[in-house]
């Protein structure tokens, strides 16, 4: 009764003012909520990136730190000198070595992502279709490898793939091959390493997408005469597409910059941008050049991916 | 993981030294050492702590590059580090070390004068460094596999890796090469009869062409993997550090799988390297560092280290105390004739370093 009375009294301009005030509060609250992850991104992503970008505009120097500073301020003459060196970027485009490294990294990451998807999809499908304790068990099996150090797991692969390792021993004992295969220190070993390491990052988003899939849709498709393969391509795959995109990005992006796996499993001729970065930083002691390589990697590889994703999200909303 | 533990130890020790502050400044009880892995006799550290009451936090690295990247970032908290000569040269230029006060080193006279002079090429007047150990880069080989393929061809020649006809015969059993552009290119230049420290583009081109010609026969480039691979017969030839090859020899003997590892210093002459002790400019305990250096210079300590790590120490007083198998091993303490042919590798200008590393990357990837 009193509420109605109140609402009756609150008419005209008073009510509008109150609503606007409320909306303002909601907005403030929303900003407060967004600002925390925003701040986190700024502190741990944007500022470090600016630092890297700043170093990429400097020149190497024999000093601590081993590069020149961009700003020289002369207090007496109140003179601020800014020296920006774009030479690193020019060199980056002049020497086709870097282009080859970027392209090869992208190629290795793309092939690995494809195989991760190929293996990860049935796994995620199985988990999403199972129930109760089986599902919990399968999910924990996917996460279980994280309990061991990533480095140790890659080292274990060295033992498995080497000349007198488990794979070769097994293939020779069943008489499939006579001489041991050279797998370690080839690109194939790098693919195996990346697919193995990043598989959980593919399975989990796929599982989330497939779990939401309405079983009734599949039944309906069958009732209407769809063959299983048709059902898969017409219903399951399109509906799990967000999971596929998320999984592929989670695998592709870190795989491009991967350093440990190609360093341990790859051969000396496996050219990847992560190793180029290491060489620039540690062997050439050229921090500015290394920073330029990192900056360009971010812009060339990550920006288009973010745009694609944005686009996909917008399309998703429109649909 | 011992490294993590040690780091934590170093960090804790640091915070302690900060809080206890100036009162303990001249009598520090902590020492943070950053040295190569497997590069000291463990007893030496214990004996030092016992003698001086100084607690040692011992942390290790496995490449000069990693050490340098840390030092160049500053604020490492280490009191004593052990860089190699060419790196020392650059570090001294960057002014990142304290001067060593030789008057506080009672055992300084134990040092081999010839070695001191050689190290002075990197550090004028030996002002910032004290030599720790030295060694050569040479050929580690699987005695039986190489003889099987090459017959009686002498194994003390760089032809084994740098002559494509010879290297081709060994390709099937595996050749490994140090992943160290400055050192390998320096040896390649010397092999071609050029100045090993040349910074001429034309000379580098010749060295690269030669390395590219043998590249198809090289299995991999690594500065540490060859130790275990030589020992278990995965490779039959490695261009590597003498102490590492001798370690492989020891491991092969222990394993008893019939793998015989030999080490030879190339007759063409090879690279000699020195590792030195130096005190970072921002070291929290420079006094303790001086005490430790003096302790290492004692004849018995130095001999203990040499006996343990199979590297030579530049210490005259240590010579009579060495184990027979160490002092008589020409791979560790070479004869005077061999010594005369050894050359050093100097630091390069940043500009040359860049084209050198590019050339090296091209060689490695076979581009």
XYZ file of C-alpha atoms in Angstrom:
686
model
C 0.000 0.000 0.000
C 2.655 2.430 1.050
C 4.792 1.512 -1.931
C 2.007 2.390 -4.294
C 1.444 5.616 -2.433
C 5.077 6.428 -2.761
C 5.188 5.631 -6.443
C 2.124 7.735 -6.959
C 3.770 10.619 -5.236
C 6.906 10.188 -7.258
C 5.755 11.453 -10.583
C 7.023 13.813 -13.173
C 10.455 15.355 -12.870
C 11.182 13.855 -9.434
C 10.853 10.320 -10.741
C 13.030 10.986 -13.771
C 15.716 12.480 -11.555
C 15.603 9.470 -9.295
C 15.849 7.003 -12.201
C 18.770 8.895 -13.688
C 20.490 8.879 -10.311
C 19.962 5.136 -9.984
C 21.278 4.571 -13.501
C 24.285 6.693 -12.596
C 24.916 4.516 -9.566
C 24.641 1.372 -11.647
C 27.068 2.852 -14.155
C 29.508 3.770 -11.400
C 29.241 0.316 -9.970
C 29.794 -1.216 -13.378
C 32.879 0.892 -13.933
C 34.176 -0.139 -10.538
C 33.722 -3.803 -11.460
C 35.327 -3.388 -14.886
C 38.153 -1.260 -13.558
C 39.686 -4.128 -11.584
C 40.402 -6.399 -14.571
C 41.145 -3.249 -16.569
C 43.764 -2.226 -14.042
C 45.138 -5.741 -14.047
C 45.476 -5.646 -17.847
C 47.124 -2.231 -17.703
C 49.654 -3.209 -15.053
C 50.526 -6.672 -16.315
C 50.033 -6.326 -20.048
C 49.936 -2.772 -21.347
C 52.725 -1.209 -19.274
C 55.155 -4.116 -19.879
C 54.360 -3.853 -23.571
C 55.135 -0.127 -23.504
C 58.445 -0.882 -21.785
C 59.301 -3.420 -24.479
C 58.246 -0.954 -27.164
C 60.389 1.757 -25.583
C 63.460 -0.495 -25.540
C 62.855 -1.345 -29.206
C 63.410 2.320 -30.057
C 66.758 2.490 -28.254
C 70.238 1.498 -29.327
C 72.480 -1.122 -27.767
C 75.100 0.134 -25.343
C 77.730 -1.487 -23.192
C 76.219 -0.509 -19.869
C 73.580 -1.400 -17.281
C 70.986 -1.681 -18.745
C 72.526 -2.545 -22.128
C 70.650 0.039 -24.199
C 70.543 3.819 -24.511
C 67.811 5.863 -22.875
C 65.347 7.686 -25.107
C 65.175 10.846 -23.056
C 68.123 12.993 -22.013
C 67.179 15.947 -19.839
C 69.707 18.706 -19.431
C 68.651 20.562 -16.291
C 70.885 23.605 -16.752
C 69.775 24.390 -20.249
C 66.300 22.971 -19.684
C 66.807 20.932 -22.805
C 64.992 17.675 -23.360
C 66.602 15.505 -25.952
C 64.600 12.654 -27.374
C 66.453 10.167 -29.534
C 64.392 7.524 -31.248
C 66.069 4.811 -33.257
C 63.903 3.200 -35.894
C 66.859 1.277 -37.277
C 65.797 -1.950 -35.589
C 62.492 -1.972 -37.423
C 64.154 -1.120 -40.708
C 66.607 -3.978 -40.212
C 63.709 -6.268 -39.391
C 62.182 -5.658 -42.810
C 65.444 -5.601 -44.731
C 66.605 -9.006 -43.548
C 64.345 -11.795 -44.782
C 65.577 -13.993 -41.932
C 62.949 -12.552 -39.585
C 60.159 -12.945 -42.131
C 61.162 -16.575 -42.603
C 61.129 -17.075 -38.827
C 57.672 -15.477 -38.449
C 56.226 -17.509 -41.308
C 57.741 -20.758 -40.095
C 56.458 -20.147 -36.545
C 52.994 -19.473 -37.915
C 53.175 -22.614 -40.051
C 54.264 -24.827 -37.162
C 51.624 -23.297 -34.879
C 48.883 -23.697 -37.502
C 49.683 -27.353 -38.229
C 49.914 -28.105 -34.510
C 46.606 -26.344 -33.872
C 44.950 -28.407 -36.594
C 46.111 -31.688 -35.069
C 45.221 -30.509 -31.576
C 41.695 -29.840 -32.821
C 41.564 -33.197 -34.597
C 42.511 -35.059 -31.415
C 40.837 -32.713 -28.948
C 37.362 -32.686 -30.513
C 36.525 -36.372 -30.024
C 37.957 -36.198 -26.516
C 35.801 -33.198 -25.623
C 32.792 -34.840 -27.274
C 33.246 -37.996 -25.253
C 33.552 -36.053 -22.007
C 30.505 -33.922 -22.800
C 28.437 -37.038 -23.610
C 29.463 -38.948 -20.492
C 27.702 -38.540 -17.149
C 28.303 -38.302 -13.420
C 31.522 -39.669 -12.031
C 32.827 -40.755 -15.449
C 32.684 -37.173 -16.630
C 34.417 -35.864 -13.500
C 37.062 -38.533 -13.856
C 37.687 -37.797 -17.537
C 37.860 -34.057 -16.886
C 40.364 -34.496 -14.089
C 42.433 -36.731 -16.380
C 42.657 -33.838 -18.835
C 43.865 -31.492 -16.110
C 46.097 -34.041 -14.376
C 49.249 -33.411 -16.495
C 49.383 -29.853 -15.152
C 50.380 -31.285 -11.809
C 53.782 -32.134 -13.225
C 56.205 -29.483 -14.374
C 55.844 -28.632 -18.046
C 59.626 -28.816 -18.461
C 59.750 -32.332 -17.012
C 57.020 -33.496 -19.374
C 58.921 -32.159 -22.390
C 62.080 -33.878 -21.116
C 60.093 -37.088 -20.840
C 59.245 -36.783 -24.536
C 62.971 -36.586 -25.271
C 63.318 -39.976 -23.610
C 60.353 -41.390 -25.512
C 61.402 -40.161 -28.968
C 65.183 -40.601 -28.909
C 67.076 -43.200 -30.930
C 67.015 -45.854 -28.218
C 63.789 -44.560 -26.712
C 60.474 -46.270 -26.062
C 58.926 -45.597 -29.492
C 61.885 -46.931 -31.444
C 62.340 -49.910 -29.115
C 58.691 -50.836 -29.526
C 58.608 -50.450 -33.315
C 61.783 -52.513 -33.639
C 60.604 -55.246 -31.286
C 57.437 -55.797 -33.316
C 59.564 -55.827 -36.449
C 57.991 -52.821 -38.133
C 61.363 -51.105 -38.631
C 64.976 -52.337 -38.706
C 66.868 -49.156 -37.951
C 65.713 -46.611 -35.382
C 63.727 -43.664 -36.738
C 65.082 -40.177 -36.220
C 62.186 -38.358 -34.604
C 63.909 -36.258 -31.984
C 65.405 -33.024 -33.309
C 63.034 -32.836 -36.240
C 59.941 -30.712 -36.837
C 57.812 -33.794 -36.194
C 59.023 -33.901 -32.604
C 58.080 -30.234 -32.256
C 54.564 -30.970 -33.533
C 54.206 -33.861 -31.108
C 55.435 -31.693 -28.235
C 53.101 -28.797 -28.994
C 50.038 -30.978 -29.610
C 50.667 -32.876 -26.380
C 51.316 -29.767 -24.278
C 48.414 -27.679 -25.528
C 45.773 -30.403 -25.829
C 44.031 -29.456 -22.540
C 43.690 -25.860 -23.766
C 41.754 -27.211 -26.750
C 39.687 -29.797 -24.897
C 38.370 -27.559 -22.123
C 36.729 -24.804 -24.233
C 35.405 -27.461 -26.641
C 33.937 -29.355 -23.730
C 32.230 -26.209 -22.440
C 30.683 -25.598 -25.862
C 29.644 -29.216 -26.450
C 28.210 -29.599 -22.977
C 25.690 -26.832 -23.705
C 24.553 -28.600 -26.878
C 20.896 -29.533 -26.603
C 20.490 -33.281 -27.108
C 16.960 -32.704 -28.392
C 18.395 -31.034 -31.480
C 20.338 -34.162 -32.343
C 17.280 -36.331 -31.827
C 15.243 -33.993 -34.005
C 17.863 -34.193 -36.742
C 17.764 -37.974 -36.612
C 13.998 -38.022 -36.657
C 14.056 -35.873 -39.772
C 16.316 -38.365 -41.515
C 19.786 -36.957 -40.945
C 22.636 -39.433 -41.121
C 25.100 -39.261 -38.187
C 27.758 -37.532 -40.323
C 25.204 -35.017 -41.552
C 24.014 -34.387 -38.013
C 27.576 -33.712 -36.998
C 28.303 -31.220 -39.747
C 24.855 -29.530 -39.663
C 24.235 -29.374 -35.916
C 27.154 -30.285 -33.672
C 29.972 -28.526 -35.443
C 28.242 -25.161 -36.081
C 26.948 -25.026 -32.506
C 30.372 -25.813 -31.052
C 32.068 -23.237 -33.271
C 32.656 -20.725 -30.441
C 34.495 -23.476 -28.554
C 36.495 -24.370 -31.650
C 37.523 -20.741 -32.146
C 38.422 -20.264 -28.479
C 40.395 -23.526 -28.354
C 42.266 -22.805 -31.574
C 43.246 -19.337 -30.371
C 44.363 -20.680 -26.991
C 46.627 -23.143 -28.798
C 47.777 -21.076 -31.753
C 48.829 -17.894 -29.954
C 51.207 -19.413 -27.399
C 52.459 -21.986 -29.939
C 53.688 -19.239 -32.261
C 55.978 -17.818 -29.588
C 56.917 -21.218 -28.142
C 60.561 -21.468 -27.138
C 61.040 -24.446 -24.820
C 59.537 -27.127 -27.068
C 61.510 -26.273 -30.253
C 64.660 -25.762 -28.174
C 64.440 -29.196 -26.539
C 62.708 -31.328 -29.160
C 63.483 -29.476 -32.390
C 66.591 -29.653 -34.517
C 69.120 -26.887 -35.000
C 67.330 -26.051 -38.239
C 63.889 -25.576 -36.684
C 63.516 -21.847 -37.190
C 61.016 -20.308 -34.784
C 60.564 -16.758 -33.594
C 60.980 -17.751 -29.931
C 64.482 -18.995 -30.631
C 65.291 -15.921 -32.723
C 64.265 -13.811 -29.726
C 66.520 -15.831 -27.433
C 69.445 -15.480 -29.811
C 68.958 -11.724 -30.177
C 68.674 -11.282 -26.450
C 71.368 -13.626 -25.178
C 73.798 -14.242 -28.044
C 73.775 -10.841 -29.750
C 73.045 -9.035 -26.459
C 70.820 -6.824 -28.578
C 67.892 -6.003 -26.299
C 66.480 -3.298 -28.620
C 66.445 -5.691 -31.588
C 64.875 -8.438 -29.469
C 62.231 -5.951 -28.321
C 61.524 -4.918 -31.911
C 61.045 -8.579 -32.883
C 58.651 -9.057 -29.953
C 56.690 -5.896 -30.762
C 56.266 -6.844 -34.394
C 55.242 -10.366 -33.411
C 52.511 -8.924 -31.226
C 51.244 -6.608 -33.946
C 51.549 -8.993 -36.885
C 50.162 -12.095 -35.225
C 48.011 -11.079 -32.311
C 46.178 -8.062 -33.719
C 44.579 -9.879 -36.695
C 43.549 -12.665 -34.358
C 41.907 -10.181 -32.003
C 40.105 -8.596 -34.946
C 38.841 -11.966 -36.158
C 37.625 -12.747 -32.702
C 35.906 -9.403 -32.329
C 34.244 -9.915 -35.656
C 33.104 -13.408 -34.740
C 31.642 -12.130 -31.486
C 29.732 -9.373 -33.256
C 28.353 -11.862 -35.742
C 27.398 -14.115 -32.868
C 25.511 -11.246 -31.216
C 23.795 -10.312 -34.463
C 22.662 -13.882 -34.981
C 65.288 -28.033 -7.594
C 68.495 -26.867 -5.953
C 68.560 -23.697 -8.027
C 65.256 -22.450 -6.710
C 66.289 -23.260 -3.191
C 69.523 -21.405 -3.621
C 67.809 -18.412 -5.164
C 65.432 -18.280 -2.279
C 68.416 -18.606 0.008
C 70.144 -15.733 -1.714
C 67.028 -13.615 -1.508
C 66.595 -14.363 2.180
C 70.232 -13.699 2.863
C 69.856 -10.391 1.081
C 66.896 -9.297 3.095
C 68.756 -10.258 6.276
C 71.771 -8.208 5.292
C 69.527 -5.254 4.543
C 67.794 -5.339 7.882
C 70.919 -5.869 9.945
C 72.307 -2.929 8.022
C 75.452 -0.928 8.430
C 76.585 -2.390 11.742
C 77.764 -5.564 10.037
C 79.075 -3.828 6.951
C 82.761 -4.673 7.411
C 82.251 -8.115 8.878
C 79.684 -9.727 6.629
C 78.724 -13.295 7.434
C 77.067 -14.135 4.156
C 78.416 -14.661 0.648
C 76.312 -15.083 -2.492
C 78.199 -16.902 -5.218
C 76.980 -17.399 -8.776
C 79.153 -19.921 -10.601
C 78.964 -22.440 -13.421
C 77.225 -25.709 -12.634
C 79.559 -28.555 -11.579
C 82.470 -26.176 -11.362
C 83.743 -26.502 -7.809
C 84.636 -29.229 -5.343
C 81.746 -29.297 -2.827
C 84.259 -29.710 0.019
C 85.774 -26.346 -0.849
C 82.601 -24.478 0.077
C 82.196 -26.390 3.332
C 85.822 -25.824 4.250
C 85.477 -22.103 3.560
C 82.391 -21.783 5.750
C 84.088 -23.704 8.526
C 87.201 -21.609 8.375
C 85.601 -18.175 8.180
C 82.130 -18.670 9.623
C 80.694 -17.126 6.467
C 77.550 -18.753 5.189
C 77.703 -19.390 1.435
C 74.664 -19.231 -0.842
C 75.756 -21.031 -3.955
C 73.780 -20.590 -7.151
C 74.649 -21.941 -10.607
C 74.204 -21.118 -14.300
C 75.064 -22.998 -17.478
C 75.936 -20.275 -19.940
C 77.844 -17.012 -20.046
C 74.883 -15.471 -21.803
C 72.534 -16.117 -18.901
C 75.052 -14.702 -16.444
C 75.540 -11.632 -18.593
C 71.833 -10.958 -19.075
C 71.421 -10.990 -15.285
C 74.423 -8.819 -14.563
C 73.418 -6.298 -17.209
C 69.970 -5.950 -15.655
C 71.671 -4.998 -12.392
C 70.747 -5.659 -8.770
C 71.503 -9.379 -8.791
C 72.595 -9.516 -5.146
C 75.557 -11.708 -6.031
C 78.966 -11.087 -4.473
C 81.041 -13.250 -6.761
C 80.548 -14.384 -10.353
C 82.716 -16.376 -12.754
C 82.514 -15.044 -16.350
C 84.712 -16.118 -19.255
C 87.392 -13.868 -20.721
C 85.633 -12.332 -23.718
C 82.630 -11.598 -21.531
C 84.856 -10.116 -18.847
C 86.290 -7.724 -21.428
C 82.854 -6.359 -22.241
C 81.796 -6.280 -18.587
C 84.862 -4.242 -17.641
C 83.970 -1.799 -20.410
C 80.465 -1.547 -18.973
C 82.052 -0.904 -15.574
C 80.005 -3.504 -13.720
C 82.765 -4.884 -11.479
C 84.576 -3.601 -8.394
C 88.330 -3.433 -8.494
C 89.861 -6.408 -6.732
C 92.068 -5.300 -3.849
C 95.116 -7.492 -4.431
C 96.739 -6.369 -1.166
C 94.016 -8.284 0.666
C 94.786 -11.530 -1.162
C 97.634 -13.185 0.726
C 97.811 -16.044 -1.791
C 97.880 -13.871 -4.899
C 101.493 -14.871 -5.619
C 100.352 -18.449 -6.184
C 98.904 -17.395 -9.530
C 100.673 -18.425 -12.711
C 102.242 -15.238 -14.127
C 101.861 -16.409 -17.745
C 98.142 -16.972 -17.243
C 97.744 -13.610 -15.514
C 99.310 -11.911 -18.518
C 96.959 -13.726 -20.882
C 93.910 -12.716 -18.865
C 95.226 -9.132 -18.801
C 94.256 -8.989 -22.482
C 90.662 -8.908 -21.304
C 91.167 -6.921 -18.123
C 94.111 -4.500 -18.205
C 96.388 -4.985 -15.203
C 94.122 -7.738 -13.831
C 92.373 -5.011 -11.875
C 88.842 -6.437 -11.837
C 89.388 -10.167 -11.935
C 91.278 -13.165 -10.593
C 91.712 -16.235 -12.843
C 89.733 -19.267 -11.659
C 90.320 -22.023 -14.214
C 91.176 -22.434 -17.861
C 90.763 -24.941 -20.636
C 90.632 -25.616 -24.334
C 88.071 -26.359 -26.982
C 88.901 -29.547 -28.825
C 87.588 -32.787 -30.236
C 85.765 -35.302 -28.121
C 85.396 -38.568 -30.013
C 84.229 -42.141 -29.757
C 87.525 -44.002 -30.195
C 86.161 -47.176 -31.804
C 83.532 -45.657 -34.074
C 85.954 -43.053 -35.419
C 88.696 -45.636 -36.032
C 86.201 -47.888 -37.802
C 85.346 -45.099 -40.238
C 88.645 -43.276 -40.635
C 91.233 -45.994 -40.077
C 94.535 -44.540 -38.995
C 93.789 -40.919 -39.919
C 95.069 -38.810 -37.020
C 92.257 -37.630 -34.774
C 94.010 -34.481 -33.603
C 92.967 -32.406 -36.601
C 90.040 -30.110 -37.231
C 89.759 -31.826 -40.638
C 87.436 -34.210 -38.813
C 84.755 -31.520 -38.588
C 85.838 -28.769 -40.981
C 86.787 -30.834 -44.037
C 83.559 -31.921 -45.746
C 85.124 -35.099 -47.189
C 86.251 -36.338 -43.780
C 83.160 -35.104 -41.920
C 80.929 -36.937 -44.422
C 82.429 -40.247 -43.274
C 81.482 -39.512 -39.663
C 78.039 -38.072 -40.383
C 76.281 -41.408 -39.885
C 77.493 -41.821 -36.309
C 76.771 -38.203 -35.392
C 78.770 -34.966 -35.148
C 77.880 -32.320 -32.586
C 79.155 -28.769 -32.420
C 79.164 -26.140 -29.678
C 76.364 -23.639 -30.111
C 78.718 -20.754 -29.552
C 79.152 -18.522 -32.619
C 82.133 -16.458 -31.454
C 84.172 -19.488 -30.394
C 83.402 -21.798 -33.303
C 83.839 -19.085 -35.937
C 87.124 -18.113 -34.301
C 88.340 -21.721 -34.641
C 87.063 -21.868 -38.220
C 88.993 -18.708 -39.114
C 92.147 -20.132 -37.572
C 91.644 -23.388 -39.486
C 91.429 -21.378 -42.733
C 94.685 -19.633 -41.874
C 92.978 -16.327 -41.057
C 93.144 -14.182 -37.934
C 90.862 -15.896 -35.388
C 89.751 -12.499 -34.089
C 89.175 -10.963 -37.508
C 86.157 -8.702 -37.837
C 86.390 -8.441 -41.624
C 83.167 -9.279 -43.413
C 85.084 -11.126 -46.138
C 86.778 -13.394 -43.604
C 83.470 -14.149 -41.920
C 81.979 -15.030 -45.331
C 84.785 -17.534 -45.937
C 84.270 -19.103 -42.523
C 80.521 -19.302 -43.102
C 80.999 -20.920 -46.521
C 83.260 -23.528 -44.948
C 80.802 -24.185 -42.103
C 77.907 -24.409 -44.570
C 79.857 -27.000 -46.551
C 80.032 -29.278 -43.502
C 76.597 -28.362 -42.127
C 74.821 -31.361 -43.748
C 77.118 -33.670 -41.776
C 76.479 -32.021 -38.393
C 73.749 -33.560 -36.306
C 73.126 -30.666 -33.903
C 74.523 -27.571 -32.256
C 74.490 -27.534 -28.466
C 76.796 -26.452 -25.680
C 75.823 -29.112 -23.161
C 73.915 -32.006 -24.752
C 77.043 -33.601 -26.173
C 78.286 -34.683 -22.748
C 75.683 -37.395 -22.279
C 75.466 -38.193 -25.998
C 79.219 -38.865 -26.231
C 79.008 -41.025 -23.127
C 76.159 -43.208 -24.403
C 77.348 -43.427 -28.009
C 74.543 -41.316 -29.505
C 77.219 -39.234 -31.259
C 80.808 -40.067 -32.192
C 82.390 -36.631 -32.496
C 81.901 -33.340 -30.688
C 83.589 -29.983 -30.811
C 83.470 -29.250 -27.106
C 85.122 -28.002 -23.923
C 87.888 -30.246 -22.609
C 86.448 -30.698 -19.104
C 83.048 -31.621 -20.516
C 84.534 -34.243 -22.804
C 86.538 -35.686 -19.898
C 83.325 -35.786 -17.893
C 81.753 -37.767 -20.751
C 84.765 -40.089 -20.637
C 84.199 -40.667 -16.929
C 80.483 -41.303 -17.397
C 81.137 -43.747 -20.251
C 83.554 -45.694 -18.045
C 81.026 -45.785 -15.209
C 78.260 -46.987 -17.517
C 80.468 -49.847 -18.742
C 78.711 -50.125 -22.115
C 82.008 -50.331 -23.968
C 82.029 -46.716 -25.111
C 85.550 -45.251 -25.210
C 85.720 -41.480 -25.281
C 88.913 -39.645 -26.224
C 89.869 -35.977 -26.234
C 92.366 -34.352 -28.558
C 93.625 -30.825 -28.964
C 93.707 -30.006 -32.687
C 97.220 -29.734 -34.107
C 96.113 -26.620 -36.016
C 95.942 -24.873 -32.667
C 92.781 -24.156 -30.777
C 91.010 -21.738 -28.578
C 92.022 -21.377 -24.964
C 89.529 -19.856 -22.558
C 89.775 -18.496 -19.060
C 87.113 -18.163 -16.414
C 87.746 -15.521 -13.810
C 86.314 -14.536 -10.448
C 84.895 -11.006 -10.327
C 82.885 -8.965 -7.834
C 79.805 -7.121 -9.196
C 79.856 -3.387 -8.464
C 76.678 -3.658 -6.393
C 77.782 -6.725 -4.414
C 76.387 -6.562 -0.865
C 79.350 -8.421 0.680
C 82.568 -7.503 -1.134
C 84.663 -8.352 1.939
C 83.447 -11.907 2.090
C 84.047 -12.146 -1.663
C 87.686 -11.136 -1.204
C 88.057 -13.745 1.530
C 86.624 -16.413 -0.751
C 88.917 -15.474 -3.643
C 91.908 -15.692 -1.318
C 90.693 -19.093 -0.127
C 90.401 -20.381 -3.705
C 93.950 -19.170 -4.392
C 95.314 -21.448 -1.656
C 97.266 -24.261 -3.284
C 95.264 -27.032 -1.614
C 91.867 -25.519 -2.456
C 92.822 -24.924 -6.093
C 94.211 -28.455 -6.440
C 91.025 -29.874 -4.897
C 88.931 -28.013 -7.454
C 91.099 -29.137 -10.395
C 91.022 -32.749 -9.225
C 87.263 -32.597 -8.980
C 86.187 -30.684 -12.095
C 88.948 -31.839 -14.510
C 89.791 -28.304 -15.568
C 93.217 -26.720 -15.188
C 93.785 -24.119 -12.473
C 96.275 -21.281 -13.036
C 97.873 -21.873 -9.651
C 101.553 -22.717 -9.195
C 101.149 -23.855 -5.594
C 98.454 -26.341 -6.648
C 100.648 -28.213 -9.150
C 102.420 -30.567 -6.711
C 99.118 -31.342 -4.991
C 97.281 -32.516 -8.121
C 96.256 -36.130 -8.611
C 98.583 -37.959 -10.984
C 95.747 -38.745 -13.432
C 94.846 -35.056 -13.628
C 98.310 -33.500 -13.861
C 99.538 -36.029 -16.433
C 96.443 -35.738 -18.628
C 97.406 -33.693 -21.691
C 93.749 -32.893 -22.206
C 93.774 -30.945 -18.924
C 97.362 -29.719 -18.636
C 98.753 -29.685 -22.203
C 102.463 -29.723 -23.018
C 104.384 -26.503 -23.626
C 104.440 -27.092 -27.452
C 100.688 -27.393 -27.541
C 100.279 -24.399 -25.248
C 102.318 -22.275 -27.649
C 99.711 -22.790 -30.378
C 96.692 -21.828 -28.303
C 94.943 -18.573 -29.093
C 92.378 -16.447 -27.287
C 89.087 -15.072 -28.489
C 88.426 -11.400 -27.808
C 85.155 -9.534 -27.392
C 83.640 -8.245 -30.607
C 82.004 -4.916 -31.333
C 78.180 -5.026 -31.096
C 78.003 -4.402 -34.838
C 80.165 -7.410 -35.661
C 78.330 -9.499 -33.084
C 75.143 -8.881 -35.008
C 76.443 -10.023 -38.391
C 78.278 -12.895 -36.706
C 75.089 -14.138 -35.089
C 73.125 -13.762 -38.288
C 75.743 -15.753 -40.138
C 75.602 -18.367 -37.374
C 71.804 -18.598 -37.529
C 72.027 -19.067 -41.281
C 74.577 -21.834 -40.845
C 72.519 -23.605 -38.198
C 69.286 -23.476 -40.153
C 71.127 -24.298 -43.383
C 69.742 -21.262 -45.175
